[in-house]
PDB file of C-alpha atoms and ligand atoms in Angstrom:
ATOM      1  CA  UNK A   1       0.578  -0.504  -0.258  1.00 46.00           C
ATOM      2  CA  UNK A   2       1.590   3.198  -1.305  1.00 60.00           C
ATOM      3  CA  UNK A   3       1.602   5.166   1.911  1.00 66.00           C
ATOM      4  CA  UNK A   4       0.300   8.628   1.678  1.00 77.00           C
ATOM      5  CA  UNK A   5       1.059  12.228   3.047  1.00 76.00           C
ATOM      6  CA  UNK A   6      -0.949  15.244   4.844  1.00 79.00           C
ATOM      7  CA  UNK A   7      -0.615  18.407   2.984  1.00 78.00           C
ATOM      8  CA  UNK A   8      -0.966  19.521   5.814  1.00 78.00           C
ATOM      9  CA  UNK A   9       1.490  18.352   8.734  1.00 82.00           C
ATOM     10  CA  UNK A  10       3.501  16.187   6.393  1.00 78.00           C
ATOM     11  CA  UNK A  11       3.059  13.315   9.345  1.00 81.00           C
ATOM     12  CA  UNK A  12       2.470   9.891   7.695  1.00 82.00           C
ATOM     13  CA  UNK A  13       0.174   9.136   9.840  1.00 88.00           C
ATOM     14  CA  UNK A  14      -3.377   8.888   8.717  1.00 89.00           C
ATOM     15  CA  UNK A  15      -6.955   6.475   8.916  1.00 90.00           C
ATOM     16  CA  UNK A  16      -8.645   5.663   5.951  1.00 89.00           C
ATOM     17  CA  UNK A  17     -12.074   7.551   6.153  1.00 88.00           C
ATOM     18  CA  UNK A  18     -14.978   6.939   3.418  1.00 87.00           C
ATOM     19  CA  UNK A  19     -14.986   7.750  -0.548  1.00 84.00           C
ATOM     20  CA  UNK A  20     -15.706  10.663  -1.615  1.00 80.00           C
ATOM     21  CA  UNK A  21     -17.031  11.790  -4.827  1.00 77.00           C
ATOM     22  CA  UNK A  22     -14.681   8.480  -6.454  1.00 76.00           C
ATOM     23  CA  UNK A  23     -11.588   9.541  -4.328  1.00 78.00           C
ATOM     24  CA  UNK A  24     -10.196   7.787  -1.668  1.00 82.00           C
ATOM     25  CA  UNK A  25     -10.364  10.329   1.418  1.00 87.00           C
ATOM     26  CA  UNK A  26      -7.795  10.040   4.423  1.00 89.00           C
ATOM     27  CA  UNK A  27      -7.765  11.373   8.440  1.00 91.00           C
ATOM     28  CA  UNK A  28      -4.363  12.417   8.974  1.00 89.00           C
ATOM     29  CA  UNK A  29      -4.163  10.964  12.518  1.00 92.00           C
ATOM     30  CA  UNK A  30      -1.783  14.518  14.210  1.00 90.00           C
ATOM     31  CA  UNK A  31      -3.989  17.746  13.288  1.00 90.00           C
ATOM     32  CA  UNK A  32      -6.782  16.196  12.633  1.00 91.00           C
ATOM     33  CA  UNK A  33      -6.866  17.031   9.049  1.00 88.00           C
ATOM     34  CA  UNK A  34      -9.353  15.286   6.065  1.00 89.00           C
ATOM     35  CA  UNK A  35      -7.690  14.855   2.536  1.00 85.00           C
ATOM     36  CA  UNK A  36      -7.791  12.784  -0.585  1.00 82.00           C
ATOM     37  CA  UNK A  37      -5.263  11.775  -2.498  1.00 69.00           C
ATOM     38  CA  UNK A  38      -5.535   8.458  -5.242  1.00 53.00           C
ATOM     39  CA  UNK A  39      -8.362   9.230  -7.536  1.00 48.00           C
ATOM     40  CA  UNK A  40      -9.527   5.175  -7.001  1.00 45.00           C
ATOM     41  CA  UNK A  41     -11.676   5.136 -10.557  1.00 44.00           C
ATOM     42  CA  UNK A  42     -14.396   2.613 -10.043  1.00 47.00           C
ATOM     43  CA  UNK A  43     -12.021   0.261  -8.542  1.00 55.00           C
ATOM     44  CA  UNK A  44     -13.349   0.779  -4.487  1.00 62.00           C
ATOM     45  CA  UNK A  45     -11.902  -0.930  -2.319  1.00 74.00           C
ATOM     46  CA  UNK A  46     -12.817  -4.042  -0.968  1.00 80.00           C
ATOM     47  CA  UNK A  47     -12.938  -3.550   2.530  1.00 81.00           C
ATOM     48  CA  UNK A  48     -15.929  -0.911   1.706  1.00 86.00           C
ATOM     49  CA  UNK A  49     -17.650  -3.938  -0.204  1.00 90.00           C
ATOM     50  CA  UNK A  50     -17.565  -5.854   2.697  1.00 89.00           C
ATOM     51  CA  UNK A  51     -18.062  -3.191   5.555  1.00 91.00           C
ATOM     52  CA  UNK A  52     -21.111  -1.719   3.161  1.00 93.00           C
ATOM     53  CA  UNK A  53     -22.972  -5.633   2.101  1.00 94.00           C
ATOM     54  CA  UNK A  54     -22.711  -6.164   6.076  1.00 92.00           C
ATOM     55  CA  UNK A  55     -24.483  -2.862   7.176  1.00 92.00           C
ATOM     56  CA  UNK A  56     -26.772  -3.457   4.959  1.00 93.00           C
ATOM     57  CA  UNK A  57     -26.661  -7.319   6.480  1.00 91.00           C
ATOM     58  CA  UNK A  58     -27.370  -5.203   9.502  1.00 88.00           C
ATOM     59  CA  UNK A  59     -30.738  -3.586   8.249  1.00 88.00           C
ATOM     60  CA  UNK A  60     -28.797  -0.478   7.301  1.00 90.00           C
ATOM     61  CA  UNK A  61     -30.796   0.935   4.210  1.00 91.00           C
ATOM     62  CA  UNK A  62     -29.035   1.787   1.063  1.00 93.00           C
ATOM     63  CA  UNK A  63     -29.440   6.177   2.655  1.00 92.00           C
ATOM     64  CA  UNK A  64     -28.310   4.961   6.124  1.00 92.00           C
ATOM     65  CA  UNK A  65     -25.179   3.104   4.804  1.00 92.00           C
ATOM     66  CA  UNK A  66     -24.306   6.111   2.440  1.00 89.00           C
ATOM     67  CA  UNK A  67     -23.947   8.198   4.847  1.00 88.00           C
ATOM     68  CA  UNK A  68     -22.761   6.328   7.305  1.00 87.00           C
ATOM     69  CA  UNK A  69     -19.571   5.186   4.683  1.00 86.00           C
ATOM     70  CA  UNK A  70     -19.382   7.916   1.952  1.00 83.00           C
ATOM     71  CA  UNK A  71     -20.277   4.524  -0.807  1.00 84.00           C
ATOM     72  CA  UNK A  72     -23.453   5.572  -3.203  1.00 86.00           C
ATOM     73  CA  UNK A  73     -26.498   4.855  -2.902  1.00 90.00           C
ATOM     74  CA  UNK A  74     -26.261   3.113  -6.342  1.00 89.00           C
ATOM     75  CA  UNK A  75     -23.262   1.306  -5.215  1.00 89.00           C
ATOM     76  CA  UNK A  76     -24.487  -0.141  -2.285  1.00 93.00           C
ATOM     77  CA  UNK A  77     -28.354  -1.409  -4.419  1.00 94.00           C
ATOM     78  CA  UNK A  78     -24.883  -3.248  -6.787  1.00 92.00           C
ATOM     79  CA  UNK A  79     -22.853  -5.109  -5.136  1.00 93.00           C
ATOM     80  CA  UNK A  80     -26.567  -6.056  -3.104  1.00 95.00           C
ATOM     81  CA  UNK A  81     -27.247  -7.441  -6.343  1.00 94.00           C
ATOM     82  CA  UNK A  82     -23.931  -7.724  -8.110  1.00 94.00           C
ATOM     83  CA  UNK A  83     -23.569 -11.165  -4.929  1.00 94.00           C
ATOM     84  CA  UNK A  84     -26.726 -12.062  -4.615  1.00 94.00           C
ATOM     85  CA  UNK A  85     -27.090 -11.033  -1.097  1.00 92.00           C
ATOM     86  CA  UNK A  86     -30.428 -11.553   0.799  1.00 90.00           C
ATOM     87  CA  UNK A  87     -31.986 -10.453   4.055  1.00 86.00           C
ATOM     88  CA  UNK A  88     -34.873 -12.511   5.847  1.00 79.00           C
ATOM     89  CA  UNK A  89     -37.157  -9.091   5.686  1.00 72.00           C
ATOM     90  CA  UNK A  90     -38.791  -8.898  10.051  1.00 70.00           C
ATOM     91  CA  UNK A  91     -40.940  -6.118  10.524  1.00 71.00           C
ATOM     92  CA  UNK A  92     -40.808  -6.696  14.643  1.00 76.00           C
ATOM     93  CA  UNK A  93     -37.090  -5.491  14.916  1.00 77.00           C
ATOM     94  CA  UNK A  94     -34.683  -2.655  13.514  1.00 79.00           C
ATOM     95  CA  UNK A  95     -31.609  -1.655  14.424  1.00 84.00           C
ATOM     96  CA  UNK A  96     -30.217   0.970  16.251  1.00 86.00           C
ATOM     97  CA  UNK A  97     -26.526   2.240  15.589  1.00 89.00           C
ATOM     98  CA  UNK A  98     -23.520   5.071  17.643  1.00 90.00           C
ATOM     99  CA  UNK A  99     -20.723   5.917  16.397  1.00 91.00           C
ATOM    100  CA  UNK A 100     -18.460   5.700  19.504  1.00 93.00           C
ATOM    101  CA  UNK A 101     -14.605   6.173  19.888  1.00 92.00           C
ATOM    102  CA  UNK A 102     -12.950   3.036  21.720  1.00 92.00           C
ATOM    103  CA  UNK A 103     -12.937   4.573  25.196  1.00 93.00           C
ATOM    104  CA  UNK A 104     -16.199   5.240  24.872  1.00 94.00           C
ATOM    105  CA  UNK A 105     -16.943   1.841  23.742  1.00 93.00           C
ATOM    106  CA  UNK A 106     -15.400   0.897  26.774  1.00 93.00           C
ATOM    107  CA  UNK A 107     -17.829   2.673  28.621  1.00 94.00           C
ATOM    108  CA  UNK A 108     -21.022   1.392  26.994  1.00 92.00           C
ATOM    109  CA  UNK A 109     -20.336  -1.784  28.115  1.00 90.00           C
ATOM    110  CA  UNK A 110     -19.668  -1.523  31.636  1.00 93.00           C
ATOM    111  CA  UNK A 111     -23.212  -0.525  32.325  1.00 90.00           C
ATOM    112  CA  UNK A 112     -24.449  -3.804  31.581  1.00 86.00           C
ATOM    113  CA  UNK A 113     -28.435  -2.606  31.184  1.00 86.00           C
ATOM    114  CA  UNK A 114     -26.723  -1.564  27.846  1.00 85.00           C
ATOM    115  CA  UNK A 115     -26.412  -5.028  26.083  1.00 81.00           C
ATOM    116  CA  UNK A 116     -29.062  -6.082  28.070  1.00 80.00           C
ATOM    117  CA  UNK A 117     -31.424  -8.112  26.412  1.00 75.00           C
ATOM    118  CA  UNK A 118     -30.722  -7.461  23.343  1.00 69.00           C
ATOM    119  CA  UNK A 119     -26.891  -7.608  22.479  1.00 74.00           C
ATOM    120  CA  UNK A 120     -25.004  -5.780  19.814  1.00 86.00           C
ATOM    121  CA  UNK A 121     -22.966  -6.372  17.134  1.00 88.00           C
ATOM    122  CA  UNK A 122     -19.344  -3.938  16.794  1.00 91.00           C
ATOM    123  CA  UNK A 123     -18.104  -3.565  13.704  1.00 89.00           C
ATOM    124  CA  UNK A 124     -14.377  -1.246  12.661  1.00 86.00           C
ATOM    125  CA  UNK A 125     -15.244   2.636  11.120  1.00 83.00           C
ATOM    126  CA  UNK A 126     -12.053   4.033  10.331  1.00 78.00           C
ATOM    127  CA  UNK A 127     -10.632   5.391  13.411  1.00 81.00           C
ATOM    128  CA  UNK A 128     -14.010   4.273  15.398  1.00 88.00           C
ATOM    129  CA  UNK A 129     -16.741   1.802  16.231  1.00 91.00           C
ATOM    130  CA  UNK A 130     -20.035   1.840  14.635  1.00 92.00           C
ATOM    131  CA  UNK A 131     -22.982  -0.402  17.672  1.00 91.00           C
ATOM    132  CA  UNK A 132     -25.671  -1.877  15.698  1.00 90.00           C
ATOM    133  CA  UNK A 133     -28.685  -3.003  18.885  1.00 87.00           C
ATOM    134  CA  UNK A 134     -31.517  -4.498  16.778  1.00 83.00           C
ATOM    135  CA  UNK A 135     -33.931  -3.709  19.451  1.00 79.00           C
ATOM    136  CA  UNK A 136     -38.915  -4.847  18.614  1.00 76.00           C
ATOM    137  CA  UNK A 137     -40.703  -2.051  17.324  1.00 70.00           C
ATOM    138  CA  UNK A 138     -42.443   0.124  20.105  1.00 65.00           C
ATOM    139  CA  UNK A 139     -46.127  -1.381  20.118  1.00 54.00           C
TER     140      UNK A 139
HETATM  141 ZN1  LIG B   1      -1.660  15.872   9.278  1.00 60.48          ZN
END
């Protein structure tokens, strides 16, 4: 993998932070500056394909995934079709999600109220974590 240098502070410590206009966006870990470099065109990282399909299976809508990953909902719809992903329809439960950093995630799990009954799925998301919880629709 090519090392990307932050144009703001010249640090090479950065993380991938979504796709914007078909360009990989990075976030500098030193100064928090966002920048995008490589034109990746039609070839999007497998990471984003896997992550999109994972979130889709967890019950998130195309628009939600688009907002979270910065991937066009059209791309996601195409991948769902291409890989023939089917999710069971369930009208009694719906997913809710939170995006937390490592410390917040640790705190979340120390409170057993948060994980009682439902349980959660945690997936990595750039330098943060996404926590998905299924809840029964309230009557
Ligand atoms: Zn920087």
